[in-house]
PDB file of C-alpha atoms and ligand atoms in Angstrom:
ATOM      1  CA  UNK A  13       0.000   0.000   0.000  1.00 98.00           C
ATOM      2  CA  UNK A  14       1.386   3.381  -1.031  1.00 98.00           C
ATOM      3  CA  UNK A  15       0.995   6.282   1.392  1.00 98.00           C
ATOM      4  CA  UNK A  16       1.292   9.861   0.158  1.00 98.00           C
ATOM      5  CA  UNK A  17       1.071  13.033   2.163  1.00 97.00           C
ATOM      6  CA  UNK A  18       1.904  15.497  -0.586  1.00 97.00           C
ATOM      7  CA  UNK A  19      -0.278  16.350  -3.570  1.00 98.00           C
ATOM      8  CA  UNK A  20       2.714  16.341  -5.924  1.00 98.00           C
ATOM      9  CA  UNK A  21       3.945  12.882  -4.975  1.00 98.00           C
ATOM     10  CA  UNK A  22       0.431  11.432  -5.284  1.00 98.00           C
ATOM     11  CA  UNK A  23      -0.107  13.039  -8.672  1.00 98.00           C
ATOM     12  CA  UNK A  24       3.273  11.862  -9.994  1.00 97.00           C
ATOM     13  CA  UNK A  25       2.354   8.304  -9.012  1.00 97.00           C
ATOM     14  CA  UNK A  26      -1.176   8.582 -10.412  1.00 97.00           C
ATOM     15  CA  UNK A  27       0.109   9.933 -13.751  1.00 97.00           C
ATOM     16  CA  UNK A  28       1.602   6.529 -14.534  1.00 96.00           C
ATOM     17  CA  UNK A  29      -1.718   4.865 -13.707  1.00 96.00           C
ATOM     18  CA  UNK A  30      -3.612   7.297 -15.932  1.00 95.00           C
ATOM     19  CA  UNK A  31      -1.082   6.834 -18.774  1.00 96.00           C
ATOM     20  CA  UNK A  32      -1.686   3.087 -18.576  1.00 97.00           C
ATOM     21  CA  UNK A  33      -5.412   3.845 -18.926  1.00 96.00           C
ATOM     22  CA  UNK A  34      -6.204   2.142 -15.639  1.00 98.00           C
ATOM     23  CA  UNK A  35      -9.393   2.970 -13.783  1.00 98.00           C
ATOM     24  CA  UNK A  36      -9.172   4.731 -10.419  1.00 98.00           C
ATOM     25  CA  UNK A  37     -11.729   4.292  -7.663  1.00 98.00           C
ATOM     26  CA  UNK A  38     -11.779   6.968  -4.976  1.00 99.00           C
ATOM     27  CA  UNK A  39     -13.042   6.651  -1.403  1.00 99.00           C
ATOM     28  CA  UNK A  40     -12.892   9.980   0.454  1.00 98.00           C
ATOM     29  CA  UNK A  41     -13.022   9.666   4.262  1.00 98.00           C
ATOM     30  CA  UNK A  42     -12.350  11.619   7.423  1.00 98.00           C
ATOM     31  CA  UNK A  43     -10.713   8.597   9.042  1.00 97.00           C
ATOM     32  CA  UNK A  44     -11.798   6.748  12.208  1.00 95.00           C
ATOM     33  CA  UNK A  45     -12.649   4.056   9.704  1.00 97.00           C
ATOM     34  CA  UNK A  46     -15.199   1.327  10.306  1.00 96.00           C
ATOM     35  CA  UNK A  47     -16.718  -1.560   8.380  1.00 96.00           C
ATOM     36  CA  UNK A  48     -18.911   0.890   6.412  1.00 97.00           C
ATOM     37  CA  UNK A  49     -15.840   2.577   4.899  1.00 98.00           C
ATOM     38  CA  UNK A  50     -14.302  -0.820   4.192  1.00 98.00           C
ATOM     39  CA  UNK A  51     -17.350  -1.894   2.145  1.00 98.00           C
ATOM     40  CA  UNK A  52     -16.699   1.207  -0.008  1.00 98.00           C
ATOM     41  CA  UNK A  53     -13.045   0.185  -0.457  1.00 98.00           C
ATOM     42  CA  UNK A  54     -14.078  -3.397  -1.280  1.00 98.00           C
ATOM     43  CA  UNK A  55     -16.560  -2.185  -3.895  1.00 98.00           C
ATOM     44  CA  UNK A  56     -13.959   0.133  -5.387  1.00 98.00           C
ATOM     45  CA  UNK A  57     -11.439  -2.731  -5.548  1.00 98.00           C
ATOM     46  CA  UNK A  58     -14.003  -4.821  -7.404  1.00 98.00           C
ATOM     47  CA  UNK A  59     -14.863  -2.061  -9.877  1.00 98.00           C
ATOM     48  CA  UNK A  60     -11.448  -0.498 -10.555  1.00 98.00           C
ATOM     49  CA  UNK A  61      -7.777  -1.232 -11.227  1.00 98.00           C
ATOM     50  CA  UNK A  62      -6.643   1.035  -8.395  1.00 98.00           C
ATOM     51  CA  UNK A  63      -8.314   2.263  -5.207  1.00 98.00           C
ATOM     52  CA  UNK A  64      -7.301   5.560  -3.631  1.00 98.00           C
ATOM     53  CA  UNK A  65      -8.603   6.384  -0.166  1.00 98.00           C
ATOM     54  CA  UNK A  66      -8.135   9.820   1.399  1.00 98.00           C
ATOM     55  CA  UNK A  67      -8.073  10.329   5.153  1.00 98.00           C
ATOM     56  CA  UNK A  68      -8.550  14.004   5.947  1.00 98.00           C
ATOM     57  CA  UNK A  69     -10.577  15.645   8.702  1.00 98.00           C
ATOM     58  CA  UNK A  70     -11.881  18.599   6.741  1.00 98.00           C
ATOM     59  CA  UNK A  71     -12.058  21.666   9.016  1.00 98.00           C
ATOM     60  CA  UNK A  72     -14.343  23.726   6.770  1.00 98.00           C
ATOM     61  CA  UNK A  73     -17.284  21.332   7.035  1.00 97.00           C
ATOM     62  CA  UNK A  74     -17.485  21.666  10.826  1.00 95.00           C
ATOM     63  CA  UNK A  75     -19.636  24.592  11.910  1.00 90.00           C
ATOM     64  CA  UNK A  76     -18.905  23.720  15.533  1.00 90.00           C
ATOM     65  CA  UNK A  77     -15.200  23.928  16.568  1.00 92.00           C
ATOM     66  CA  UNK A  78     -15.826  21.584  19.501  1.00 91.00           C
ATOM     67  CA  UNK A  79     -17.192  18.932  17.124  1.00 90.00           C
ATOM     68  CA  UNK A  80     -14.013  19.286  15.019  1.00 94.00           C
ATOM     69  CA  UNK A  81     -11.814  18.972  18.134  1.00 94.00           C
ATOM     70  CA  UNK A  82     -13.645  15.906  19.343  1.00 92.00           C
ATOM     71  CA  UNK A  83     -13.856  14.190  15.960  1.00 93.00           C
ATOM     72  CA  UNK A  84     -12.255  10.750  16.520  1.00 93.00           C
ATOM     73  CA  UNK A  85      -8.829  10.237  14.966  1.00 95.00           C
ATOM     74  CA  UNK A  86      -6.871   6.970  14.837  1.00 95.00           C
ATOM     75  CA  UNK A  87      -4.585   6.946  11.829  1.00 97.00           C
ATOM     76  CA  UNK A  88      -2.645   3.842  12.907  1.00 97.00           C
ATOM     77  CA  UNK A  89      -5.816   1.771  13.052  1.00 97.00           C
ATOM     78  CA  UNK A  90      -7.054   3.337   9.783  1.00 98.00           C
ATOM     79  CA  UNK A  91      -3.873   2.312   7.942  1.00 98.00           C
ATOM     80  CA  UNK A  92      -4.116  -1.229   9.314  1.00 98.00           C
ATOM     81  CA  UNK A  93      -7.721  -1.545   8.147  1.00 98.00           C
ATOM     82  CA  UNK A  94      -6.923  -0.127   4.701  1.00 98.00           C
ATOM     83  CA  UNK A  95      -3.937  -2.414   4.283  1.00 98.00           C
ATOM     84  CA  UNK A  96      -6.067  -5.429   5.247  1.00 98.00           C
ATOM     85  CA  UNK A  97      -8.718  -4.301   2.733  1.00 98.00           C
ATOM     86  CA  UNK A  98      -6.092  -4.204  -0.073  1.00 98.00           C
ATOM     87  CA  UNK A  99      -6.423  -0.487  -0.628  1.00 98.00           C
ATOM     88  CA  UNK A 100      -3.701   0.561  -3.107  1.00 98.00           C
ATOM     89  CA  UNK A 101      -3.124   4.180  -2.136  1.00 98.00           C
ATOM     90  CA  UNK A 102      -3.794   6.248   0.970  1.00 98.00           C
ATOM     91  CA  UNK A 103      -3.675  10.025   0.676  1.00 98.00           C
ATOM     92  CA  UNK A 104      -3.073  11.902   3.943  1.00 98.00           C
ATOM     93  CA  UNK A 105      -2.740  15.571   3.044  1.00 98.00           C
ATOM     94  CA  UNK A 106      -2.186  18.379   5.534  1.00 97.00           C
ATOM     95  CA  UNK A 107      -4.702  21.169   6.058  1.00 97.00           C
ATOM     96  CA  UNK A 108      -2.148  23.634   4.648  1.00 97.00           C
ATOM     97  CA  UNK A 109      -1.824  21.593   1.442  1.00 98.00           C
ATOM     98  CA  UNK A 110      -5.588  21.379   0.901  1.00 98.00           C
ATOM     99  CA  UNK A 111      -6.218  24.999   1.919  1.00 98.00           C
ATOM    100  CA  UNK A 112      -3.154  26.955   0.710  1.00 97.00           C
ATOM    101  CA  UNK A 113      -5.143  30.223   0.909  1.00 97.00           C
ATOM    102  CA  UNK A 114      -6.501  29.604   4.404  1.00 96.00           C
ATOM    103  CA  UNK A 115      -9.307  27.467   5.768  1.00 96.00           C
ATOM    104  CA  UNK A 116     -12.143  28.901   3.676  1.00 97.00           C
ATOM    105  CA  UNK A 117     -14.858  27.180   1.674  1.00 97.00           C
ATOM    106  CA  UNK A 118     -16.061  28.243  -1.740  1.00 97.00           C
ATOM    107  CA  UNK A 119     -19.730  29.233  -2.108  1.00 97.00           C
ATOM    108  CA  UNK A 120     -21.954  26.691  -3.803  1.00 97.00           C
ATOM    109  CA  UNK A 121     -25.597  26.519  -4.738  1.00 96.00           C
ATOM    110  CA  UNK A 122     -27.262  23.202  -5.275  1.00 97.00           C
ATOM    111  CA  UNK A 123     -30.762  24.281  -6.253  1.00 95.00           C
ATOM    112  CA  UNK A 124     -32.118  24.008  -2.716  1.00 94.00           C
ATOM    113  CA  UNK A 125     -30.669  20.562  -1.937  1.00 96.00           C
ATOM    114  CA  UNK A 126     -28.387  22.261   0.550  1.00 94.00           C
ATOM    115  CA  UNK A 127     -31.100  24.111   2.480  1.00 91.00           C
ATOM    116  CA  UNK A 128     -32.783  21.323   4.424  1.00 90.00           C
ATOM    117  CA  UNK A 129     -31.605  19.064   7.190  1.00 95.00           C
ATOM    118  CA  UNK A 130     -27.814  19.116   7.597  1.00 96.00           C
ATOM    119  CA  UNK A 131     -27.595  22.337   5.592  1.00 94.00           C
ATOM    120  CA  UNK A 132     -30.087  24.041   7.895  1.00 94.00           C
ATOM    121  CA  UNK A 133     -28.691  22.737  11.178  1.00 94.00           C
ATOM    122  CA  UNK A 134     -25.016  22.914  10.212  1.00 94.00           C
ATOM    123  CA  UNK A 135     -24.654  26.210   8.323  1.00 93.00           C
ATOM    124  CA  UNK A 136     -21.793  26.170   5.813  1.00 95.00           C
ATOM    125  CA  UNK A 137     -21.399  22.385   6.118  1.00 96.00           C
ATOM    126  CA  UNK A 138     -22.077  21.574   2.469  1.00 97.00           C
ATOM    127  CA  UNK A 139     -19.925  24.435   1.159  1.00 98.00           C
ATOM    128  CA  UNK A 140     -17.102  22.805   3.148  1.00 98.00           C
ATOM    129  CA  UNK A 141     -17.901  19.320   1.851  1.00 98.00           C
ATOM    130  CA  UNK A 142     -18.227  20.453  -1.784  1.00 98.00           C
ATOM    131  CA  UNK A 143     -15.005  22.488  -1.549  1.00 98.00           C
ATOM    132  CA  UNK A 144     -12.913  19.598  -0.274  1.00 98.00           C
ATOM    133  CA  UNK A 145     -14.509  16.940  -2.471  1.00 98.00           C
ATOM    134  CA  UNK A 146     -13.996  19.039  -5.615  1.00 98.00           C
ATOM    135  CA  UNK A 147     -10.357  19.609  -4.606  1.00 98.00           C
ATOM    136  CA  UNK A 148      -9.911  15.861  -4.144  1.00 98.00           C
ATOM    137  CA  UNK A 149     -11.600  15.163  -7.487  1.00 98.00           C
ATOM    138  CA  UNK A 150      -9.242  17.644  -9.195  1.00 98.00           C
ATOM    139  CA  UNK A 151      -6.204  15.975  -7.621  1.00 98.00           C
ATOM    140  CA  UNK A 152      -7.156  12.285  -7.917  1.00 98.00           C
ATOM    141  CA  UNK A 153      -9.211  12.462 -11.144  1.00 98.00           C
ATOM    142  CA  UNK A 154     -11.029   9.230 -10.302  1.00 98.00           C
ATOM    143  CA  UNK A 155     -13.095   7.153 -12.688  1.00 98.00           C
ATOM    144  CA  UNK A 156     -15.581   6.347  -9.915  1.00 98.00           C
ATOM    145  CA  UNK A 157     -16.080   7.753  -6.421  1.00 99.00           C
ATOM    146  CA  UNK A 158     -17.892   6.011  -3.572  1.00 99.00           C
ATOM    147  CA  UNK A 159     -20.245   7.654  -1.070  1.00 98.00           C
ATOM    148  CA  UNK A 160     -22.371   6.026   1.630  1.00 98.00           C
ATOM    149  CA  UNK A 161     -26.116   6.588   1.757  1.00 98.00           C
ATOM    150  CA  UNK A 162     -25.890   7.320   5.469  1.00 98.00           C
ATOM    151  CA  UNK A 163     -24.996  10.868   4.414  1.00 98.00           C
ATOM    152  CA  UNK A 164     -27.747  10.813   1.818  1.00 98.00           C
ATOM    153  CA  UNK A 165     -27.985  14.594   1.483  1.00 98.00           C
ATOM    154  CA  UNK A 166     -24.212  14.735   0.968  1.00 98.00           C
ATOM    155  CA  UNK A 167     -24.526  12.047  -1.715  1.00 98.00           C
ATOM    156  CA  UNK A 168     -27.229  14.053  -3.561  1.00 98.00           C
ATOM    157  CA  UNK A 169     -25.111  17.205  -3.323  1.00 98.00           C
ATOM    158  CA  UNK A 170     -22.029  15.430  -4.695  1.00 98.00           C
ATOM    159  CA  UNK A 171     -24.142  14.119  -7.606  1.00 98.00           C
ATOM    160  CA  UNK A 172     -25.157  17.736  -8.262  1.00 98.00           C
ATOM    161  CA  UNK A 173     -21.551  18.959  -7.889  1.00 98.00           C
ATOM    162  CA  UNK A 174     -20.442  16.477 -10.552  1.00 98.00           C
ATOM    163  CA  UNK A 175     -23.097  17.857 -12.941  1.00 98.00           C
ATOM    164  CA  UNK A 176     -22.292  21.489 -12.186  1.00 97.00           C
ATOM    165  CA  UNK A 177     -18.535  21.065 -12.614  1.00 98.00           C
ATOM    166  CA  UNK A 178     -18.926  18.615 -15.493  1.00 98.00           C
ATOM    167  CA  UNK A 179     -16.686  16.051 -13.824  1.00 98.00           C
ATOM    168  CA  UNK A 180     -16.425  12.788 -15.731  1.00 98.00           C
ATOM    169  CA  UNK A 181     -16.724  10.783 -12.547  1.00 98.00           C
ATOM    170  CA  UNK A 182     -19.315   8.143 -11.804  1.00 98.00           C
ATOM    171  CA  UNK A 183     -20.712   8.527  -8.291  1.00 98.00           C
ATOM    172  CA  UNK A 184     -21.471   5.156  -6.715  1.00 98.00           C
ATOM    173  CA  UNK A 185     -23.950   5.261  -3.816  1.00 98.00           C
ATOM    174  CA  UNK A 186     -23.414   2.553  -1.222  1.00 98.00           C
ATOM    175  CA  UNK A 187     -26.070   1.219   1.184  1.00 98.00           C
ATOM    176  CA  UNK A 188     -25.851   2.107   4.873  1.00 98.00           C
ATOM    177  CA  UNK A 189     -23.752  -0.392   6.843  1.00 97.00           C
ATOM    178  CA  UNK A 190     -25.381  -1.249  10.182  1.00 97.00           C
ATOM    179  CA  UNK A 191     -24.522  -3.117  13.318  1.00 95.00           C
ATOM    180  CA  UNK A 192     -26.671  -6.208  13.917  1.00 94.00           C
ATOM    181  CA  UNK A 193     -28.728  -4.073  16.282  1.00 92.00           C
ATOM    182  CA  UNK A 194     -29.575  -1.745  13.390  1.00 95.00           C
ATOM    183  CA  UNK A 195     -27.370   1.129  14.545  1.00 96.00           C
ATOM    184  CA  UNK A 196     -25.910   2.816  11.466  1.00 97.00           C
ATOM    185  CA  UNK A 197     -22.115   2.598  11.519  1.00 97.00           C
ATOM    186  CA  UNK A 198     -20.504   5.963  12.113  1.00 96.00           C
ATOM    187  CA  UNK A 199     -17.105   7.194  13.236  1.00 92.00           C
ATOM    188  CA  UNK A 200     -18.981   9.121  15.923  1.00 93.00           C
ATOM    189  CA  UNK A 201     -20.313   5.882  17.494  1.00 95.00           C
ATOM    190  CA  UNK A 202     -16.963   5.460  19.275  1.00 92.00           C
ATOM    191  CA  UNK A 203     -17.946   8.470  21.398  1.00 93.00           C
ATOM    192  CA  UNK A 204     -21.275   7.010  22.574  1.00 96.00           C
ATOM    193  CA  UNK A 205     -21.525   6.273  26.303  1.00 96.00           C
ATOM    194  CA  UNK A 206     -22.689   2.718  27.136  1.00 96.00           C
ATOM    195  CA  UNK A 207     -26.216   4.005  27.908  1.00 95.00           C
ATOM    196  CA  UNK A 208     -26.576   5.684  24.542  1.00 96.00           C
ATOM    197  CA  UNK A 209     -24.885   2.823  22.726  1.00 94.00           C
ATOM    198  CA  UNK A 210     -27.446   0.452  24.210  1.00 94.00           C
ATOM    199  CA  UNK A 211     -30.342   2.723  23.227  1.00 95.00           C
ATOM    200  CA  UNK A 212     -28.938   3.707  19.804  1.00 89.00           C
ATOM    201  CA  UNK A 213     -30.771   0.975  17.816  1.00 92.00           C
ATOM    202  CA  UNK A 214     -34.007   2.786  18.770  1.00 96.00           C
ATOM    203  CA  UNK A 215     -33.308   5.246  15.967  1.00 97.00           C
ATOM    204  CA  UNK A 216     -33.465   2.528  13.305  1.00 97.00           C
ATOM    205  CA  UNK A 217     -36.470   0.940  15.014  1.00 97.00           C
ATOM    206  CA  UNK A 218     -38.385   4.225  14.874  1.00 98.00           C
ATOM    207  CA  UNK A 219     -37.391   4.779  11.227  1.00 98.00           C
ATOM    208  CA  UNK A 220     -38.838   1.353  10.424  1.00 98.00           C
ATOM    209  CA  UNK A 221     -42.099   2.186  12.202  1.00 98.00           C
ATOM    210  CA  UNK A 222     -42.649   4.925   9.608  1.00 98.00           C
ATOM    211  CA  UNK A 223     -43.061   2.216   6.957  1.00 97.00           C
ATOM    212  CA  UNK A 224     -46.026   0.792   8.909  1.00 97.00           C
ATOM    213  CA  UNK A 225     -47.462   4.136   9.969  1.00 98.00           C
ATOM    214  CA  UNK A 226     -47.609   5.364   6.386  1.00 97.00           C
ATOM    215  CA  UNK A 227     -50.463   2.889   5.769  1.00 97.00           C
ATOM    216  CA  UNK A 228     -52.649   4.341   8.511  1.00 98.00           C
ATOM    217  CA  UNK A 229     -51.525   7.893   9.149  1.00 98.00           C
ATOM    218  CA  UNK A 230     -50.880  11.087   7.208  1.00 98.00           C
ATOM    219  CA  UNK A 231     -47.323  12.405   6.828  1.00 98.00           C
ATOM    220  CA  UNK A 232     -47.951  15.013   9.537  1.00 98.00           C
ATOM    221  CA  UNK A 233     -49.442  12.495  11.935  1.00 98.00           C
ATOM    222  CA  UNK A 234     -46.489  10.185  11.294  1.00 98.00           C
ATOM    223  CA  UNK A 235     -44.052  12.960  12.133  1.00 98.00           C
ATOM    224  CA  UNK A 236     -45.885  13.591  15.410  1.00 98.00           C
ATOM    225  CA  UNK A 237     -45.763   9.866  16.199  1.00 98.00           C
ATOM    226  CA  UNK A 238     -42.000   9.826  15.568  1.00 98.00           C
ATOM    227  CA  UNK A 239     -41.562  12.822  17.892  1.00 98.00           C
ATOM    228  CA  UNK A 240     -43.637  11.061  20.571  1.00 98.00           C
ATOM    229  CA  UNK A 241     -41.633   7.859  20.157  1.00 98.00           C
ATOM    230  CA  UNK A 242     -38.370   9.781  20.600  1.00 98.00           C
ATOM    231  CA  UNK A 243     -39.616  11.168  23.933  1.00 98.00           C
ATOM    232  CA  UNK A 244     -39.499   7.572  25.229  1.00 97.00           C
ATOM    233  CA  UNK A 245     -35.785   7.329  24.345  1.00 97.00           C
ATOM    234  CA  UNK A 246     -32.791   9.120  25.896  1.00 97.00           C
ATOM    235  CA  UNK A 247     -32.160  10.918  22.579  1.00 97.00           C
ATOM    236  CA  UNK A 248     -32.958  14.507  21.791  1.00 98.00           C
ATOM    237  CA  UNK A 249     -34.521  14.600  18.344  1.00 98.00           C
ATOM    238  CA  UNK A 250     -33.188  17.451  16.232  1.00 97.00           C
ATOM    239  CA  UNK A 251     -35.249  16.781  13.130  1.00 98.00           C
ATOM    240  CA  UNK A 252     -37.433  14.212  11.456  1.00 98.00           C
ATOM    241  CA  UNK A 253     -38.148  14.952   7.813  1.00 98.00           C
ATOM    242  CA  UNK A 254     -39.917  12.852   5.228  1.00 98.00           C
ATOM    243  CA  UNK A 255     -38.723  13.914   1.812  1.00 98.00           C
ATOM    244  CA  UNK A 256     -38.696  13.236  -1.895  1.00 98.00           C
ATOM    245  CA  UNK A 257     -35.406  11.427  -2.545  1.00 97.00           C
ATOM    246  CA  UNK A 258     -34.405  13.522  -5.516  1.00 96.00           C
ATOM    247  CA  UNK A 259     -35.286  17.087  -4.513  1.00 97.00           C
ATOM    248  CA  UNK A 260     -35.005  16.389  -0.758  1.00 97.00           C
ATOM    249  CA  UNK A 261     -38.092  18.605  -0.370  1.00 96.00           C
ATOM    250  CA  UNK A 262     -40.326  17.515   2.524  1.00 97.00           C
ATOM    251  CA  UNK A 263     -43.538  15.913   1.296  1.00 98.00           C
ATOM    252  CA  UNK A 264     -46.980  16.523   2.792  1.00 97.00           C
ATOM    253  CA  UNK A 265     -48.758  13.442   1.478  1.00 97.00           C
ATOM    254  CA  UNK A 266     -47.623   9.930   0.705  1.00 98.00           C
ATOM    255  CA  UNK A 267     -48.714  10.067  -2.956  1.00 97.00           C
ATOM    256  CA  UNK A 268     -46.634  13.139  -3.673  1.00 97.00           C
ATOM    257  CA  UNK A 269     -43.579  11.124  -4.696  1.00 98.00           C
ATOM    258  CA  UNK A 270     -42.642   7.643  -5.872  1.00 97.00           C
ATOM    259  CA  UNK A 271     -39.366   7.758  -3.949  1.00 98.00           C
ATOM    260  CA  UNK A 272     -39.626   8.770  -0.335  1.00 98.00           C
ATOM    261  CA  UNK A 273     -36.979   8.672   2.377  1.00 98.00           C
ATOM    262  CA  UNK A 274     -37.179   9.572   6.073  1.00 98.00           C
ATOM    263  CA  UNK A 275     -34.295  11.448   7.699  1.00 98.00           C
ATOM    264  CA  UNK A 276     -33.473  11.792  11.372  1.00 98.00           C
ATOM    265  CA  UNK A 277     -30.846  13.674  13.359  1.00 98.00           C
ATOM    266  CA  UNK A 278     -30.693  13.194  17.121  1.00 97.00           C
ATOM    267  CA  UNK A 279     -28.346  13.985  19.953  1.00 97.00           C
ATOM    268  CA  UNK A 280     -27.003  11.240  22.195  1.00 96.00           C
ATOM    269  CA  UNK A 281     -25.639  13.598  24.854  1.00 96.00           C
ATOM    270  CA  UNK A 282     -23.153  15.686  22.894  1.00 93.00           C
ATOM    271  CA  UNK A 283     -22.832  13.133  20.071  1.00 94.00           C
ATOM    272  CA  UNK A 284     -24.925  13.959  17.024  1.00 94.00           C
ATOM    273  CA  UNK A 285     -26.227  10.943  15.100  1.00 96.00           C
ATOM    274  CA  UNK A 286     -27.947  10.899  11.728  1.00 97.00           C
ATOM    275  CA  UNK A 287     -29.755   8.091   9.971  1.00 98.00           C
ATOM    276  CA  UNK A 288     -32.225   7.629   7.137  1.00 98.00           C
ATOM    277  CA  UNK A 289     -34.395   4.963   5.569  1.00 98.00           C
ATOM    278  CA  UNK A 290     -36.089   4.514   2.209  1.00 98.00           C
ATOM    279  CA  UNK A 291     -39.822   4.442   2.913  1.00 98.00           C
ATOM    280  CA  UNK A 292     -41.107   4.027  -0.628  1.00 96.00           C
TER     281      UNK A 292
HETATM  282  O1  PAF B   2     -18.443  11.794   4.411  1.00 86.93           O
HETATM  283  C1  PAF B   2     -17.329  12.197   4.819  1.00 86.93           C
HETATM  284  O2  PAF B   2     -16.601  11.511   5.535  1.00 86.93           O
HETATM  285  C2  PAF B   2     -16.873  13.596   4.444  1.00 86.93           C
HETATM  286  O3  PAF B   2     -17.947  14.476   4.406  1.00 86.93           O
HETATM  287  C3  PAF B   2     -16.075  13.631   3.118  1.00 86.93           C
HETATM  288  C4  PAF B   2     -16.917  13.210   1.941  1.00 86.93           C
HETATM  289  C5  PAF B   2     -14.862  12.714   3.239  1.00 86.93           C
HETATM  290  C6  PAF B   2     -15.579  15.046   2.859  1.00 86.93           C
HETATM  291  O4  PAF B   2     -14.759  15.514   3.885  1.00 86.93           O
END
């Protein structure tokens, strides 16, 4: 496994790969890797000649400095996992290399995709994500790039970014990896206290209830039922939204869209968890 920490050395190496017309799969991460990330690497290995994985905690996508400080980091373990997964290249750039003009995001507009949910509750988050992902795309020039559906809004925004910037990159969405209990895998799970860890599968259980409730209740009534259900858990619900999968606009009746997904963000103490489920 090759490890690069400078853009130049990575690009020199990748030039040979591109000259040989080999396909490059790209898995961008912020480290603290888990089985979910590894399924992305495995898929990339299957689909491409070479897999490049970046590990970079991107400061501009954190609206809360404390969240950035507390974001779990374990590069030794990450490298071990990537090596075991047969990842070909790991890119570990510095903040200075990725942000030579200072830690600022560019301004993006994604036709409203960025206004709901994470965009609303984490102002500037998607400008930060789009800035770093477009910089990575410019450096790595992948054939395919892999994004988990756990960050479904991020996935939709990256699909839009690719259109806007006319990148010739195929975005591959990957299903949410879950623990047996149903808890969606997340780097943040390492920060859950035992009480929250034990209760965390409740989030997936409640998401699944929406599938049943949709047969008997309106969208609004369902949302109220979700809010009531959360009051029985130790979590503090930040939002529950039921949206059209493409526009991410909240729907008001079940027949409004053929593709509906429910989205939840909730606090487990000071750990913020998100999850989502396809409802229709
Ligand atoms: O999903 C993530 O881990 C990050 O948002 C990403 C795509 C690596 C950009 O920093």
